[in-house]
PDB file of C-alpha atoms and ligand atoms in Angstrom:
ATOM      1  CA  MET A  84     121.418-135.308 -81.433  1.00  0.00           C
ATOM      2  CA  THR A  85     124.740-137.008 -81.651  1.00  0.00           C
ATOM      3  CA  GLU A  86     125.762-138.857 -84.682  1.00  0.00           C
ATOM      4  CA  THR A  87     125.199-142.668 -85.261  1.00  0.00           C
ATOM      5  CA  LYS A  88     128.052-144.837 -84.096  1.00  0.00           C
ATOM      6  CA  VAL A  89     129.426-147.776 -86.152  1.00  0.00           C
ATOM      7  CA  TYR A  90     130.064-151.110 -84.396  1.00  0.00           C
ATOM      8  CA  GLY A  91     131.865-154.031 -86.097  1.00  0.00           C
ATOM      9  CA  HIS A  92     129.598-157.081 -85.763  1.00  0.00           C
ATOM     10  CA  ARG A  93     131.417-160.043 -84.356  1.00  0.00           C
ATOM     11  CA  GLY A  94     134.553-157.967 -85.191  1.00  0.00           C
ATOM     12  CA  SER A  95     134.473-157.523 -88.955  1.00  0.00           C
ATOM     13  CA  MET A  96     133.083-160.679 -90.035  1.00  0.00           C
ATOM     14  CA  GLY A  97     132.167-159.978 -93.624  1.00  0.00           C
ATOM     15  CA  ASP A  98     136.037-159.976 -94.276  1.00  0.00           C
ATOM     16  CA  TYR A  99     137.677-161.661 -91.423  1.00  0.00           C
ATOM     17  CA  PRO A 100     137.080-164.706 -89.224  1.00  0.00           C
ATOM     18  CA  GLU A 101     134.105-163.722 -86.778  1.00  0.00           C
ATOM     19  CA  ASN A 102     134.870-163.184 -83.014  1.00  0.00           C
ATOM     20  CA  THR A 103     138.628-163.568 -83.382  1.00  0.00           C
ATOM     21  CA  LEU A 104     141.353-161.335 -82.172  1.00  0.00           C
ATOM     22  CA  LEU A 105     142.401-160.763 -85.910  1.00  0.00           C
ATOM     23  CA  GLY A 106     138.834-159.692 -86.710  1.00  0.00           C
ATOM     24  CA  PHE A 107     138.711-157.346 -83.767  1.00  0.00           C
ATOM     25  CA  HIS A 108     142.037-155.802 -84.622  1.00  0.00           C
ATOM     26  CA  GLU A 109     140.943-155.293 -88.209  1.00  0.00           C
ATOM     27  CA  ALA A 110     137.719-153.505 -86.965  1.00  0.00           C
ATOM     28  CA  ILE A 111     139.798-151.175 -84.705  1.00  0.00           C
ATOM     29  CA  ARG A 112     142.099-150.530 -87.630  1.00  0.00           C
ATOM     30  CA  GLN A 113     139.088-149.568 -89.821  1.00  0.00           C
ATOM     31  CA  GLY A 114     138.303-146.917 -87.170  1.00  0.00           C
ATOM     32  CA  VAL A 115     135.044-148.384 -85.666  1.00  0.00           C
ATOM     33  CA  ASP A 116     133.315-146.615 -82.696  1.00  0.00           C
ATOM     34  CA  GLY A 117     132.734-150.005 -80.910  1.00  0.00           C
ATOM     35  CA  ILE A 118     132.627-153.773 -81.389  1.00  0.00           C
ATOM     36  CA  GLU A 119     130.074-156.388 -80.773  1.00  0.00           C
ATOM     37  CA  LEU A 120     131.018-159.939 -79.806  1.00  0.00           C
ATOM     38  CA  ASP A 121     129.219-162.893 -78.251  1.00  0.00           C
ATOM     39  CA  VAL A 122     130.012-164.941 -75.113  1.00  0.00           C
ATOM     40  CA  HIS A 123     129.500-168.362 -73.686  1.00  0.00           C
ATOM     41  CA  MET A 124     130.846-170.176 -70.638  1.00  0.00           C
ATOM     42  CA  THR A 125     133.296-173.281 -70.881  1.00  0.00           C
ATOM     43  CA  LYS A 126     133.010-176.531 -68.856  1.00  0.00           C
ATOM     44  CA  ASP A 127     135.644-175.013 -66.385  1.00  0.00           C
ATOM     45  CA  GLY A 128     133.919-171.727 -66.141  1.00  0.00           C
ATOM     46  CA  GLU A 129     135.805-169.417 -68.430  1.00  0.00           C
ATOM     47  CA  ILE A 130     134.097-166.942 -70.580  1.00  0.00           C
ATOM     48  CA  VAL A 131     134.890-167.495 -74.351  1.00  0.00           C
ATOM     49  CA  VAL A 132     134.161-165.171 -77.279  1.00  0.00           C
ATOM     50  CA  ILE A 133     132.038-167.463 -79.957  1.00  0.00           C
ATOM     51  CA  HIS A 134     128.693-167.107 -81.430  1.00  0.00           C
ATOM     52  CA  ASP A 135     127.357-170.696 -81.294  1.00  0.00           C
ATOM     53  CA  GLU A 136     126.829-173.105 -78.561  1.00  0.00           C
ATOM     54  CA  THR A 137     129.120-175.343 -80.376  1.00  0.00           C
ATOM     55  CA  LEU A 138     132.570-175.183 -81.963  1.00  0.00           C
ATOM     56  CA  ASP A 139     131.303-176.849 -85.230  1.00  0.00           C
ATOM     57  CA  ARG A 140     130.511-173.963 -87.558  1.00  0.00           C
ATOM     58  CA  THR A 141     133.270-171.640 -86.960  1.00  0.00           C
ATOM     59  CA  THR A 142     136.284-173.541 -86.044  1.00  0.00           C
ATOM     60  CA  ASP A 143     137.803-176.969 -87.105  1.00  0.00           C
ATOM     61  CA  GLY A 144     136.805-178.569 -83.691  1.00  0.00           C
ATOM     62  CA  THR A 145     133.449-180.144 -82.731  1.00  0.00           C
ATOM     63  CA  GLY A 146     131.416-180.196 -79.406  1.00  0.00           C
ATOM     64  CA  PHE A 147     129.512-177.958 -76.996  1.00  0.00           C
ATOM     65  CA  ILE A 148     131.332-175.037 -75.346  1.00  0.00           C
ATOM     66  CA  LYS A 149     129.678-176.063 -71.990  1.00  0.00           C
ATOM     67  CA  ASP A 150     131.343-179.710 -72.300  1.00  0.00           C
ATOM     68  CA  LEU A 151     134.779-178.570 -73.043  1.00  0.00           C
ATOM     69  CA  THR A 152     137.418-176.869 -71.028  1.00  0.00           C
ATOM     70  CA  LEU A 153     139.273-173.853 -72.244  1.00  0.00           C
ATOM     71  CA  ASN A 154     142.332-176.038 -72.910  1.00  0.00           C
ATOM     72  CA  GLU A 155     140.339-178.185 -75.073  1.00  0.00           C
ATOM     73  CA  ILE A 156     138.730-175.361 -76.976  1.00  0.00           C
ATOM     74  CA  LYS A 157     142.382-173.703 -77.388  1.00  0.00           C
ATOM     75  CA  GLN A 158     143.445-176.667 -79.688  1.00  0.00           C
ATOM     76  CA  TYR A 159     141.313-175.849 -82.506  1.00  0.00           C
ATOM     77  CA  SER A 160     141.681-173.251 -85.147  1.00  0.00           C
ATOM     78  CA  ALA A 161     138.979-170.415 -85.379  1.00  0.00           C
ATOM     79  CA  GLY A 162     140.363-169.019 -88.676  1.00  0.00           C
ATOM     80  CA  GLY A 163     141.229-171.945 -90.684  1.00  0.00           C
ATOM     81  CA  ASN A 164     139.823-173.852 -93.893  1.00  0.00           C
ATOM     82  CA  LYS A 165     136.173-172.751 -93.077  1.00  0.00           C
ATOM     83  CA  TYR A 166     137.279-169.276 -94.137  1.00  0.00           C
ATOM     84  CA  GLU A 167     139.131-170.118 -97.354  1.00  0.00           C
ATOM     85  CA  HIS A 168     136.370-168.629 -99.523  1.00  0.00           C
ATOM     86  CA  PHE A 169     136.917-165.125 -97.999  1.00  0.00           C
ATOM     87  CA  SER A 170     138.708-162.916-100.445  1.00  0.00           C
ATOM     88  CA  LYS A 171     141.222-161.768 -97.810  1.00  0.00           C
ATOM     89  CA  PHE A 172     141.940-165.422 -96.567  1.00  0.00           C
ATOM     90  CA  ASP A 173     145.427-165.826 -95.822  1.00  0.00           C
ATOM     91  CA  SER A 174     146.088-169.630 -94.387  1.00  0.00           C
ATOM     92  CA  ALA A 175     149.200-168.775 -92.427  1.00  0.00           C
ATOM     93  CA  SER A 176     148.156-165.864 -90.514  1.00  0.00           C
ATOM     94  CA  TRP A 177     144.390-167.029 -90.171  1.00  0.00           C
ATOM     95  CA  SER A 178     144.748-170.480 -89.147  1.00  0.00           C
ATOM     96  CA  VAL A 179     146.553-169.454 -85.833  1.00  0.00           C
ATOM     97  CA  GLU A 180     143.532-167.722 -84.746  1.00  0.00           C
ATOM     98  CA  GLN A 181     141.956-169.534 -81.552  1.00  0.00           C
ATOM     99  CA  VAL A 182     138.583-168.935 -79.969  1.00  0.00           C
ATOM    100  CA  PRO A 183     139.553-165.961 -77.732  1.00  0.00           C
ATOM    101  CA  THR A 184     138.602-165.472 -74.085  1.00  0.00           C
ATOM    102  CA  LEU A 185     136.885-162.374 -73.006  1.00  0.00           C
ATOM    103  CA  LYS A 186     139.847-161.455 -70.976  1.00  0.00           C
ATOM    104  CA  GLU A 187     142.040-161.617 -74.114  1.00  0.00           C
ATOM    105  CA  VAL A 188     139.794-159.390 -76.051  1.00  0.00           C
ATOM    106  CA  LEU A 189     139.681-156.793 -73.252  1.00  0.00           C
ATOM    107  CA  GLU A 190     143.428-156.906 -73.114  1.00  0.00           C
ATOM    108  CA  LEU A 191     143.439-156.232 -76.891  1.00  0.00           C
ATOM    109  CA  LEU A 192     141.195-153.335 -76.660  1.00  0.00           C
ATOM    110  CA  LYS A 193     143.057-151.767 -73.873  1.00  0.00           C
ATOM    111  CA  PRO A 194     144.942-149.054 -75.727  1.00  0.00           C
ATOM    112  CA  TYR A 195     141.826-148.160 -77.824  1.00  0.00           C
ATOM    113  CA  ASN A 196     138.958-145.730 -76.856  1.00  0.00           C
ATOM    114  CA  ILE A 197     136.157-147.677 -78.261  1.00  0.00           C
ATOM    115  CA  GLU A 198     132.963-149.040 -76.941  1.00  0.00           C
ATOM    116  CA  LEU A 199     132.145-152.646 -76.216  1.00  0.00           C
ATOM    117  CA  ASN A 200     129.000-154.604 -76.472  1.00  0.00           C
ATOM    118  CA  ILE A 201     129.047-157.992 -74.997  1.00  0.00           C
ATOM    119  CA  GLU A 202     126.091-160.025 -76.114  1.00  0.00           C
ATOM    120  CA  LEU A 203     125.364-162.868 -73.598  1.00  0.00           C
ATOM    121  CA  LYS A 204     124.224-166.006 -75.388  1.00  0.00           C
ATOM    122  CA  THR A 205     122.236-167.284 -72.594  1.00  0.00           C
ATOM    123  CA  TYR A 206     118.998-168.246 -74.381  1.00  0.00           C
ATOM    124  CA  VAL A 207     119.766-171.704 -74.942  1.00  0.00           C
ATOM    125  CA  PHE A 208     121.789-173.210 -72.002  1.00  0.00           C
ATOM    126  CA  ASN A 209     121.737-171.832 -68.273  1.00  0.00           C
ATOM    127  CA  TYR A 210     125.504-170.818 -67.835  1.00  0.00           C
ATOM    128  CA  GLU A 211     124.982-170.518 -64.005  1.00  0.00           C
ATOM    129  CA  GLY A 212     126.954-167.459 -62.872  1.00  0.00           C
ATOM    130  CA  ILE A 213     128.089-166.120 -66.116  1.00  0.00           C
ATOM    131  CA  GLU A 214     126.819-162.663 -65.432  1.00  0.00           C
ATOM    132  CA  GLU A 215     129.043-162.231 -62.454  1.00  0.00           C
ATOM    133  CA  LYS A 216     132.175-163.603 -64.268  1.00  0.00           C
ATOM    134  CA  ILE A 217     131.641-161.211 -67.013  1.00  0.00           C
ATOM    135  CA  LEU A 218     131.146-158.183 -64.737  1.00  0.00           C
ATOM    136  CA  SER A 219     134.223-159.075 -62.813  1.00  0.00           C
ATOM    137  CA  LEU A 220     136.498-159.427 -66.024  1.00  0.00           C
ATOM    138  CA  VAL A 221     135.330-156.127 -67.355  1.00  0.00           C
ATOM    139  CA  GLU A 222     135.848-154.512 -63.833  1.00  0.00           C
ATOM    140  CA  SER A 223     139.488-155.911 -63.946  1.00  0.00           C
ATOM    141  CA  TYR A 224     140.509-155.588 -67.582  1.00  0.00           C
ATOM    142  CA  GLY A 225     137.894-153.147 -69.000  1.00  0.00           C
ATOM    143  CA  ASN A 226     139.843-149.983 -68.569  1.00  0.00           C
ATOM    144  CA  GLY A 227     136.763-148.151 -67.682  1.00  0.00           C
ATOM    145  CA  ARG A 228     135.514-148.313 -71.280  1.00  0.00           C
ATOM    146  CA  LYS A 229     131.769-147.929 -72.066  1.00  0.00           C
ATOM    147  CA  THR A 230     130.389-151.492 -72.025  1.00  0.00           C
ATOM    148  CA  ILE A 231     127.040-152.557 -73.027  1.00  0.00           C
ATOM    149  CA  TYR A 232     125.696-155.806 -71.822  1.00  0.00           C
ATOM    150  CA  SER A 233     122.943-157.316 -74.317  1.00  0.00           C
ATOM    151  CA  SER A 234     120.870-160.516 -74.504  1.00  0.00           C
ATOM    152  CA  PHE A 235     117.748-161.698 -76.146  1.00  0.00           C
ATOM    153  CA  HIS A 236     117.428-163.513 -72.739  1.00  0.00           C
ATOM    154  CA  LEU A 237     115.783-160.937 -70.578  1.00  0.00           C
ATOM    155  CA  PRO A 238     116.820-162.392 -67.172  1.00  0.00           C
ATOM    156  CA  SER A 239     120.342-162.040 -67.986  1.00  0.00           C
ATOM    157  CA  ILE A 240     120.562-158.539 -68.606  1.00  0.00           C
ATOM    158  CA  LEU A 241     118.404-157.970 -65.455  1.00  0.00           C
ATOM    159  CA  ARG A 242     120.822-160.107 -63.339  1.00  0.00           C
ATOM    160  CA  ILE A 243     123.566-157.938 -64.710  1.00  0.00           C
ATOM    161  CA  LYS A 244     121.599-154.531 -63.641  1.00  0.00           C
ATOM    162  CA  GLU A 245     120.984-156.149 -60.235  1.00  0.00           C
ATOM    163  CA  LEU A 246     124.619-156.983 -59.764  1.00  0.00           C
ATOM    164  CA  ASN A 247     125.839-153.525 -60.937  1.00  0.00           C
ATOM    165  CA  PRO A 248     123.153-150.803 -61.194  1.00  0.00           C
ATOM    166  CA  ALA A 249     125.556-148.705 -63.157  1.00  0.00           C
ATOM    167  CA  ALA A 250     126.047-151.219 -65.831  1.00  0.00           C
ATOM    168  CA  GLU A 251     124.203-150.340 -69.238  1.00  0.00           C
ATOM    169  CA  ILE A 252     121.998-153.200 -70.443  1.00  0.00           C
ATOM    170  CA  ALA A 253     120.281-153.689 -73.781  1.00  0.00           C
ATOM    171  CA  TRP A 254     117.494-155.947 -74.765  1.00  0.00           C
ATOM    172  CA  LEU A 255     117.840-157.691 -78.098  1.00  0.00           C
ATOM    173  CA  LEU A 256     114.826-158.051 -80.127  1.00  0.00           C
ATOM    174  CA  ASN A 257     114.280-159.801 -83.433  1.00  0.00           C
ATOM    175  CA  GLN A 258     110.418-159.397 -83.107  1.00  0.00           C
ATOM    176  CA  SER A 259     108.156-156.626 -82.234  1.00  0.00           C
ATOM    177  CA  VAL A 260     106.934-156.185 -78.613  1.00  0.00           C
ATOM    178  CA  PRO A 261     104.007-153.789 -77.846  1.00  0.00           C
ATOM    179  CA  LEU A 262     104.487-151.006 -75.378  1.00  0.00           C
ATOM    180  CA  LEU A 263     108.277-151.130 -75.316  1.00  0.00           C
ATOM    181  CA  GLN A 264     108.823-147.853 -73.421  1.00  0.00           C
ATOM    182  CA  ASP A 265     106.981-149.698 -70.526  1.00  0.00           C
ATOM    183  CA  TYR A 266     109.704-152.208 -70.449  1.00  0.00           C
ATOM    184  CA  LEU A 267     112.465-149.686 -70.506  1.00  0.00           C
ATOM    185  CA  ASN A 268     111.122-147.648 -67.715  1.00  0.00           C
ATOM    186  CA  GLU A 269     109.976-150.417 -65.417  1.00  0.00           C
ATOM    187  CA  LEU A 270     113.065-152.668 -65.889  1.00  0.00           C
ATOM    188  CA  GLN A 271     115.469-149.911 -66.221  1.00  0.00           C
ATOM    189  CA  ILE A 272     116.647-151.197 -69.808  1.00  0.00           C
ATOM    190  CA  ASP A 273     119.080-148.514 -71.149  1.00  0.00           C
ATOM    191  CA  ALA A 274     118.817-149.383 -74.886  1.00  0.00           C
ATOM    192  CA  LEU A 275     117.178-151.779 -77.369  1.00  0.00           C
ATOM    193  CA  HIS A 276     119.265-153.650 -79.919  1.00  0.00           C
ATOM    194  CA  ILE A 277     116.809-154.211 -82.753  1.00  0.00           C
ATOM    195  CA  GLU A 278     116.905-156.508 -85.917  1.00  0.00           C
ATOM    196  CA  LYS A 279     117.022-154.048 -88.780  1.00  0.00           C
ATOM    197  CA  ASN A 280     113.825-155.227 -90.516  1.00  0.00           C
ATOM    198  CA  LEU A 281     111.889-154.337 -87.621  1.00  0.00           C
ATOM    199  CA  VAL A 282     112.982-150.703 -87.874  1.00  0.00           C
ATOM    200  CA  LEU A 283     113.121-150.321 -91.642  1.00  0.00           C
ATOM    201  CA  THR A 284     109.733-151.554 -92.047  1.00  0.00           C
ATOM    202  CA  ASN A 285     108.242-148.937 -89.897  1.00  0.00           C
ATOM    203  CA  VAL A 286     110.684-146.200 -89.262  1.00  0.00           C
ATOM    204  CA  HIS A 287     108.147-143.884 -87.942  1.00  0.00           C
ATOM    205  CA  GLN A 288     107.220-146.141 -85.040  1.00  0.00           C
ATOM    206  CA  TRP A 289     110.692-145.944 -83.667  1.00  0.00           C
ATOM    207  CA  LYS A 290     111.141-142.135 -83.996  1.00  0.00           C
ATOM    208  CA  ASP A 291     110.990-141.310 -80.309  1.00  0.00           C
ATOM    209  CA  LEU A 292     113.566-144.071 -79.519  1.00  0.00           C
ATOM    210  CA  TYR A 293     116.297-143.451 -82.056  1.00  0.00           C
ATOM    211  CA  ASP A 294     118.715-142.377 -79.605  1.00  0.00           C
ATOM    212  CA  LYS A 295     118.153-145.561 -77.506  1.00  0.00           C
ATOM    213  CA  ILE A 296     118.346-148.003 -80.421  1.00  0.00           C
ATOM    214  CA  ARG A 297     121.273-149.920 -81.714  1.00  0.00           C
ATOM    215  CA  VAL A 298     120.288-151.737 -85.139  1.00  0.00           C
ATOM    216  CA  TRP A 299     121.890-155.126 -86.519  1.00  0.00           C
ATOM    217  CA  THR A 300     122.968-156.385 -88.784  1.00  0.00           C
ATOM    218  CA  VAL A 301     123.218-153.572 -91.383  1.00  0.00           C
ATOM    219  CA  ASN A 302     125.174-154.617 -94.303  1.00  0.00           C
ATOM    220  CA  GLY A 303     123.566-153.047 -97.389  1.00  0.00           C
ATOM    221  CA  ASN A 304     124.415-149.810 -98.878  1.00  0.00           C
ATOM    222  CA  ASP A 305     120.981-148.115 -98.733  1.00  0.00           C
ATOM    223  CA  GLU A 306     119.992-149.462 -95.236  1.00  0.00           C
ATOM    224  CA  MET A 307     123.346-148.161 -93.810  1.00  0.00           C
ATOM    225  CA  LYS A 308     122.653-144.591 -95.329  1.00  0.00           C
ATOM    226  CA  GLN A 309     119.033-144.570 -94.249  1.00  0.00           C
ATOM    227  CA  LEU A 310     119.920-145.470 -90.676  1.00  0.00           C
ATOM    228  CA  LEU A 311     122.703-142.932 -90.673  1.00  0.00           C
ATOM    229  CA  ASP A 312     120.298-140.254 -91.874  1.00  0.00           C
ATOM    230  CA  LEU A 313     117.728-141.235 -88.982  1.00  0.00           C
ATOM    231  CA  LYS A 314     120.607-140.865 -86.534  1.00  0.00           C
ATOM    232  CA  VAL A 315     119.791-144.053 -84.612  1.00  0.00           C
ATOM    233  CA  ASN A 316     122.315-144.449 -81.682  1.00  0.00           C
ATOM    234  CA  THR A 317     124.325-147.178 -83.438  1.00  0.00           C
ATOM    235  CA  ILE A 318     124.391-149.560 -86.575  1.00  0.00           C
ATOM    236  CA  MET A 319     126.225-152.910 -86.161  1.00  0.00           C
ATOM    237  CA  THR A 320     127.704-154.164 -89.366  1.00  0.00           C
ATOM    238  CA  ASP A 321     129.946-156.869 -90.840  1.00  0.00           C
ATOM    239  CA  PHE A 322     131.386-154.356 -93.188  1.00  0.00           C
ATOM    240  CA  PRO A 323     132.496-151.652 -90.879  1.00  0.00           C
ATOM    241  CA  GLU A 324     134.763-150.028 -93.409  1.00  0.00           C
ATOM    242  CA  LYS A 325     131.866-149.335 -95.738  1.00  0.00           C
ATOM    243  CA  ALA A 326     129.639-147.996 -92.919  1.00  0.00           C
ATOM    244  CA  LEU A 327     132.475-145.549 -91.733  1.00  0.00           C
ATOM    245  CA  PHE A 328     132.911-144.491 -95.411  1.00  0.00           C
ATOM    246  CA  PHE A 329     129.050-143.541 -95.529  1.00  0.00           C
ATOM    247  CA  LYS A 330     129.463-141.805 -92.161  1.00  0.00           C
ATOM    248  CA  SER A 331     132.247-139.785 -93.233  1.00  0.00           C
ATOM    249  CA  GLU A 332     130.562-138.812 -96.408  1.00  0.00           C
ATOM    250  CA  ARG A 333     127.592-137.334 -94.266  1.00  0.00           C
ATOM    251  CA  LYS A 334     129.951-135.495 -91.876  1.00  0.00           C
ATOM    252  CA  ALA A 335     131.711-133.973 -94.932  1.00  0.00           C
ATOM    253  CA  PHE A 336     128.360-132.164 -95.688  1.00  0.00           C
ATOM    254  CA  VAL A 337     127.348-130.953 -92.426  1.00  0.00           C
TER     255      VAL A 337
HETATM  256  O1  G3P B 172     123.956-158.266 -80.971  1.00  0.00           O
HETATM  257  C1  G3P B 172     123.355-158.223 -82.311  1.00  0.00           C
HETATM  258  C2  G3P B 172     123.567-159.386 -83.024  1.00  0.00           C
HETATM  259  O2  G3P B 172     124.856-160.062 -82.927  1.00  0.00           O
HETATM  260  C3  G3P B 172     122.465-160.338 -82.645  1.00  0.00           C
HETATM  261  O3  G3P B 172     122.404-161.637 -83.422  1.00  0.00           O
HETATM  262  O4  G3P B 172     122.999-163.801 -83.844  1.00  0.00           O
HETATM  263  O5  G3P B 172     124.471-162.175 -84.846  1.00  0.00           O
HETATM  264  O6  G3P B 172     124.473-162.631 -82.414  1.00  0.00           O
HETATM  265  P1  G3P B 172     123.691-162.471 -83.573  1.00  0.00           P
HETATM  266 MG1   MG B 173     125.833-161.119 -81.355  1.00  0.00          MG
END
């Protein structure tokens, strides 16, 4: 059984602005095995990396991504005053961060041999054609890296699989679904991305699926250690540096 991987959730959002090039760069510097990011589609059909449907929470702009062009979105800061309560906040270097495109993130990752989880935020709006665009960007700029496409919205990942049967897809779950193995077999779902409490409240129930589950968002010390010991496939965390420390601690005693 292989050891658990550590993915930086939205980069390293516990310490740096989420879903920014700065945050991804920091996660890589800390030594993550992969990063998780979220994508939406702009009015002019560009794929951008941001968690919410709107700019409001994470930038100094407002409005729905689907109603704004990429140029309009690029006017705003994704690392400005909203992050001033972060201990590492540095106004000069953070405020120049913008909402990145998926292409920009793929370019940033190019030199690094790490995995990428693209979460398609397709459960609120129907971004027509988003799956084709994402696959095409990864094909052009992904450098052959292991890429996992995940979504809470099952049709999105099934479209990905239909468009590219070799693509790895994962279903995101925050509530329990009976007879999960049947979904995996029947729909050719490669992995499950599970909210941590679903796993931690009943670890035994998941024992046959540990190698197929990535667990989010694992930030507490004890839960990190427990999931590393269970050898789930991956933990996604806002604090990758800490998780990597616990992981290295375990390796030292093997
Ligand atoms: O992909 C795992 C996790 O990111 C799902 O929740 O809301 O943080 O995107 P959220
Ligand atoms: Mg996400």
